[in-house]
Amino acid sequence: MRIRKAVIPAAGLGTRFLPVTKAVPKELLPIVDVPTIQLVIEEAVAAGIEEIVLVTGRGKGAIEDHFDHAFELERTLADRGKTEMVEELRRLARLVRLVSVRQKEPLGLGHAVLCARAAIGNEPFAVLLGDDLYDAVRPAIGQLADVTRETGLGAIAVIEVAPGQEHRYGVIAGESLPGGRVRVRQMVEKPAPGTAPSRLAVVGRYVLPPEIWPILAATRPGKGGEIQLTDALAELARTHGLIATTIDGERHDAGDQLGWLRANLAWALKRPELRDGVRALCDEMSARAGSSD
Ligand code: G1P
């Protein structure tokens, strides 16, 4: 079955990026000149997703504006002969069908996904978290959809993190299958240091069957007093089965300052008009860091 719809939780306060996120949704922080959420939505669209359910909160209206027509701006740019940019803005407004639902209380990621239940309905769907960016030939979420098509089970993306980093993630353990896949038997949200069942961390991409809905609705607050998607997935793994897989491609953690800077450099290096300038800048900066050591 085709995956047609995706949930993108975007209600978070973005406290890690204050003060910029006081008035600007963190989803609009740019990677060079493209908002992070645009990269995530383009990944979904490239994998065949037709409708995005955005779970938003207070102060997030600018995200919807970004994917809407901007007639005055388009007219002004057209009058100035900037036809390429006009075309790009129109492409953005036509990119995907966007529906937004509101998460009225910050009750956790599991609760945010549950807010999309009526908009998604009774079909398998994708979840993409905006802090995790993928640079991949076959879109990361499409790679998970392939696993679901092959196995009939939900699929989640994992990476092997460096020792000592497990406490920042949901961590899984289970039986290894061919092709870097794991049949999930255990899942823990942000395990205390030294207690993680493996180094395989969940990284922001999920394809889930509709059977997750009643499980999510019954999930009680867990880590941090929040309703955790990880806890619902642990139950889904037990009752229906769940596959974790590594993704072919590079993952960027745009959810912290260094990861966000790294993503900016990586995407800038992909742009022919910026590549040489960025390389020169990196050389200049590392020479400067070297001389101040
Ligand atoms: C969320 C999930 C966690 C996952 C992480 C991936 O945590 O709860 O299981 O590993 O995203 O980036 P957050 O980073 O939102 O605290």
XYZ file of C-alpha atoms and ligand atoms in Angstrom:
309
model
C 0.000 0.000 0.000
C 1.228 3.471 -0.863
C 2.075 5.896 1.928
C 0.139 9.059 1.026
C 0.178 11.094 4.212
C 2.798 12.280 6.662
C 2.708 13.885 10.094
C 5.261 16.568 10.921
C 5.174 17.586 14.588
C 5.993 21.308 14.773
C 4.547 22.440 18.088
C 7.802 22.463 20.082
C 9.010 25.674 21.713
C 12.517 25.380 20.275
C 14.110 26.288 23.606
C 17.511 24.980 22.483
C 17.623 27.785 19.903
C 16.515 30.695 22.074
C 16.564 33.645 21.674
C 15.991 33.320 17.897
C 13.013 31.001 18.478
C 11.246 33.523 20.699
C 9.455 34.967 17.664
C 10.569 32.666 14.809
C 9.386 29.038 14.667
C 12.449 26.786 14.869
C 11.147 24.941 11.790
C 11.912 28.085 9.764
C 15.564 28.321 10.809
C 17.431 28.241 7.509
C 19.863 25.762 6.071
C 21.661 28.377 3.944
C 18.454 30.023 2.625
C 15.935 27.189 2.855
C 13.901 26.578 6.040
C 14.652 23.213 7.659
C 10.987 22.204 7.362
C 11.073 22.796 3.607
C 13.915 20.264 3.299
C 11.866 17.776 5.331
C 8.710 18.347 3.263
C 10.667 18.065 0.013
C 12.011 14.710 1.238
C 8.431 13.553 1.864
C 7.195 14.808 -1.514
C 10.119 13.114 -3.305
C 8.959 9.850 -1.677
C 5.423 10.262 -3.057
C 3.705 11.825 -0.012
C 0.705 13.910 -1.101
C -0.536 15.399 2.139
C 1.278 16.759 5.176
C -0.440 17.038 8.537
C 1.427 19.696 10.451
C 0.933 19.560 14.212
C 1.442 23.135 15.343
C 1.092 25.323 18.398
C 0.973 29.003 19.257
C 3.133 31.298 17.124
C 3.684 28.832 14.269
C 1.545 30.574 11.631
C 4.586 31.658 9.598
C 5.164 28.008 8.623
C 1.829 27.931 6.771
C 2.600 31.288 5.135
C 5.844 29.832 3.831
C 3.941 27.184 1.845
C 1.210 29.545 0.626
C 1.065 31.965 -2.309
C 2.469 35.431 -1.645
C 0.836 37.512 -4.390
C 2.402 40.875 -3.521
C 5.866 39.403 -3.307
C 5.399 37.419 -6.532
C 4.091 40.542 -8.335
C 6.962 42.710 -7.085
C 9.562 40.128 -8.108
C 7.864 39.684 -11.498
C 7.919 43.470 -12.070
C 11.637 43.429 -11.327
C 12.199 40.637 -13.848
C 13.150 38.046 -11.201
C 11.284 35.279 -13.002
C 13.323 32.367 -11.598
C 12.543 33.352 -8.016
C 8.862 33.877 -8.889
C 8.784 30.348 -10.314
C 10.482 28.977 -7.186
C 7.932 30.698 -4.895
C 5.057 29.342 -6.992
C 6.548 25.835 -6.915
C 6.702 26.075 -3.115
C 3.041 27.086 -2.854
C 2.055 24.107 -5.032
C 4.457 21.626 -3.414
C 2.023 19.683 -1.247
C -1.373 19.744 0.407
C -0.856 21.046 3.927
C -3.347 20.501 6.723
C -2.660 21.810 10.191
C -3.938 20.608 13.502
C -3.189 22.166 16.814
C -1.558 20.539 19.827
C -3.041 22.644 22.575
C -0.925 21.343 25.446
C 2.736 20.273 25.384
C 2.084 16.665 26.389
C 4.889 15.036 24.381
C 5.761 13.678 20.937
C 3.357 10.721 21.205
C 0.514 13.109 22.003
C 1.529 15.427 19.133
C 1.293 12.516 16.670
C -2.032 11.455 18.192
C -3.415 14.950 17.449
C -3.142 14.008 13.726
C -5.313 10.882 14.078
C -8.515 12.263 12.507
C -6.593 13.917 9.669
C -4.677 10.713 8.822
C -7.423 8.134 9.303
C -7.171 4.404 8.824
C -4.094 4.005 6.633
C -0.339 3.633 7.083
C 1.442 6.977 7.348
C 4.841 8.575 7.785
C 6.174 10.686 10.650
C 9.097 13.032 10.037
C 10.797 15.021 12.800
C 12.144 18.366 11.679
C 15.372 18.267 13.695
C 16.655 15.306 11.706
C 17.696 16.092 8.134
C 18.750 13.501 5.589
C 20.913 13.927 2.550
C 20.085 10.771 0.615
C 19.634 9.749 -3.031
C 16.496 7.703 -2.271
C 14.621 9.819 0.310
C 15.004 8.424 3.836
C 11.242 8.172 4.368
C 10.939 6.361 1.013
C 13.522 3.822 2.199
C 11.305 3.134 5.242
C 8.203 2.882 3.036
C 10.084 0.215 0.999
C 10.659 -1.792 4.212
C 6.956 -1.539 5.108
C 5.946 -2.649 1.604
C 8.283 -5.664 1.815
C 7.481 -6.759 5.360
C 3.965 -5.458 6.011
C 5.271 -3.995 9.280
C 5.963 -0.505 10.622
C 9.515 0.730 10.042
C 11.741 3.198 11.900
C 15.135 4.694 11.068
C 18.104 4.120 13.376
C 21.795 5.011 13.440
C 24.616 3.671 15.552
C 25.592 6.543 17.819
C 28.974 7.066 19.497
C 29.323 5.463 22.948
C 27.929 7.798 25.599
C 25.405 9.478 23.266
C 22.549 6.990 23.759
C 20.826 9.034 26.499
C 19.864 11.691 23.928
C 17.664 9.314 21.905
C 15.096 6.555 21.850
C 17.208 3.377 21.761
C 16.203 -0.016 20.353
C 17.423 -3.589 20.617
C 16.336 -6.800 18.893
C 17.299 -9.498 16.414
C 19.526 -8.623 13.475
C 18.075 -9.307 10.044
C 19.883 -9.111 6.685
C 20.489 -5.669 5.140
C 21.193 -3.724 8.341
C 17.674 -4.333 9.667
C 16.608 -5.281 13.175
C 13.364 -6.825 14.384
C 12.630 -4.587 17.359
C 12.165 -6.358 20.716
C 12.944 -3.501 23.089
C 12.696 0.293 22.970
C 13.640 2.804 25.646
C 13.255 6.586 25.536
C 16.436 8.414 26.565
C 17.951 5.676 28.746
C 20.019 6.813 31.725
C 23.772 6.752 30.982
C 25.138 3.212 31.085
C 21.728 1.520 30.783
C 21.027 1.604 27.000
C 20.223 -1.802 25.476
C 22.358 -0.997 22.377
C 23.818 1.963 20.503
C 21.065 1.932 17.875
C 19.274 5.268 18.219
C 15.968 6.274 16.634
C 16.436 9.225 14.302
C 13.258 11.019 13.357
C 11.724 8.934 10.538
C 8.869 6.461 11.044
C 6.355 4.636 8.821
C 3.515 3.408 10.992
C 0.407 1.278 10.538
C -2.989 2.574 11.728
C -2.813 0.030 14.582
C -0.623 2.602 16.335
C -3.671 4.836 17.036
C -5.361 2.872 19.827
C -1.929 2.146 21.304
C -1.035 5.848 21.343
C -4.416 6.728 22.819
C -3.743 4.295 25.680
C -0.116 5.333 26.285
C 0.431 6.886 29.705
C 2.990 9.606 30.410
C 6.532 8.217 30.490
C 9.997 9.811 30.449
C 9.811 13.460 31.540
C 6.076 13.096 32.303
C 5.348 13.202 28.537
C 3.405 10.803 26.327
C 6.286 9.244 24.429
C 6.041 7.938 20.852
C 8.812 5.505 21.834
C 6.615 3.848 24.487
C 3.786 3.375 21.985
C 6.262 1.927 19.469
C 7.569 -0.538 22.071
C 3.985 -1.776 22.441
C 3.480 -1.876 18.653
C 6.690 -3.947 18.352
C 5.341 -6.410 20.928
C 1.825 -6.755 19.541
C 2.285 -6.328 15.771
C 6.032 -6.280 15.019
C 8.301 -3.405 14.024
C 11.434 -3.194 11.879
C 14.316 -0.775 12.501
C 16.647 -0.039 9.622
C 19.680 2.086 8.910
C 19.290 4.600 6.081
C 21.550 4.935 3.042
C 22.530 8.587 3.206
C 23.892 11.165 5.619
C 21.934 12.296 8.659
C 22.284 15.760 10.135
C 21.084 16.692 13.606
C 19.821 20.230 13.039
C 18.403 20.252 16.571
C 21.547 21.632 18.169
C 23.848 24.484 17.248
C 26.821 22.468 16.000
C 24.678 20.025 14.034
C 22.804 22.938 12.481
C 26.056 24.683 11.505
C 27.356 21.423 10.029
C 24.150 20.975 8.007
C 24.538 24.532 6.701
C 28.075 23.813 5.536
C 27.101 20.472 3.994
C 24.198 21.973 2.018
C 26.248 25.010 0.988
C 28.952 22.681 -0.365
C 26.311 21.053 -2.590
C 25.606 24.409 -4.275
C 27.981 25.023 -7.214
C 27.788 28.814 -6.789
C 28.785 28.600 -3.108
C 31.185 25.638 -3.027
C 34.500 27.435 -3.598
C 33.597 30.278 -1.266
C 32.646 27.868 1.527
C 35.874 25.898 1.131
C 37.909 29.109 1.353
C 35.909 30.142 4.413
C 36.542 26.792 6.150
C 40.285 27.083 5.452
C 40.331 30.633 6.776
C 38.428 29.645 9.922
C 40.553 26.597 10.716
C 43.744 28.640 10.206
C 42.342 31.212 12.614
C 41.375 28.505 15.179
C 44.867 26.956 14.811
C 46.621 30.274 15.458
C 44.573 31.003 18.591
C 45.266 27.561 20.162
C 12.713 12.539 19.798
C 12.274 11.124 20.201
C 13.492 10.210 20.349
C 14.305 10.236 19.079
C 14.695 11.679 18.700
C 15.320 11.669 17.319
O 13.393 13.117 20.888
O 11.527 11.191 21.400
O 13.052 8.896 20.592
O 15.478 9.454 19.242
O 13.532 12.520 18.640
O 15.876 12.870 16.954
P 13.713 14.710 20.977
O 15.026 14.897 20.242
O 12.579 15.405 20.305
O 13.830 14.989 22.426
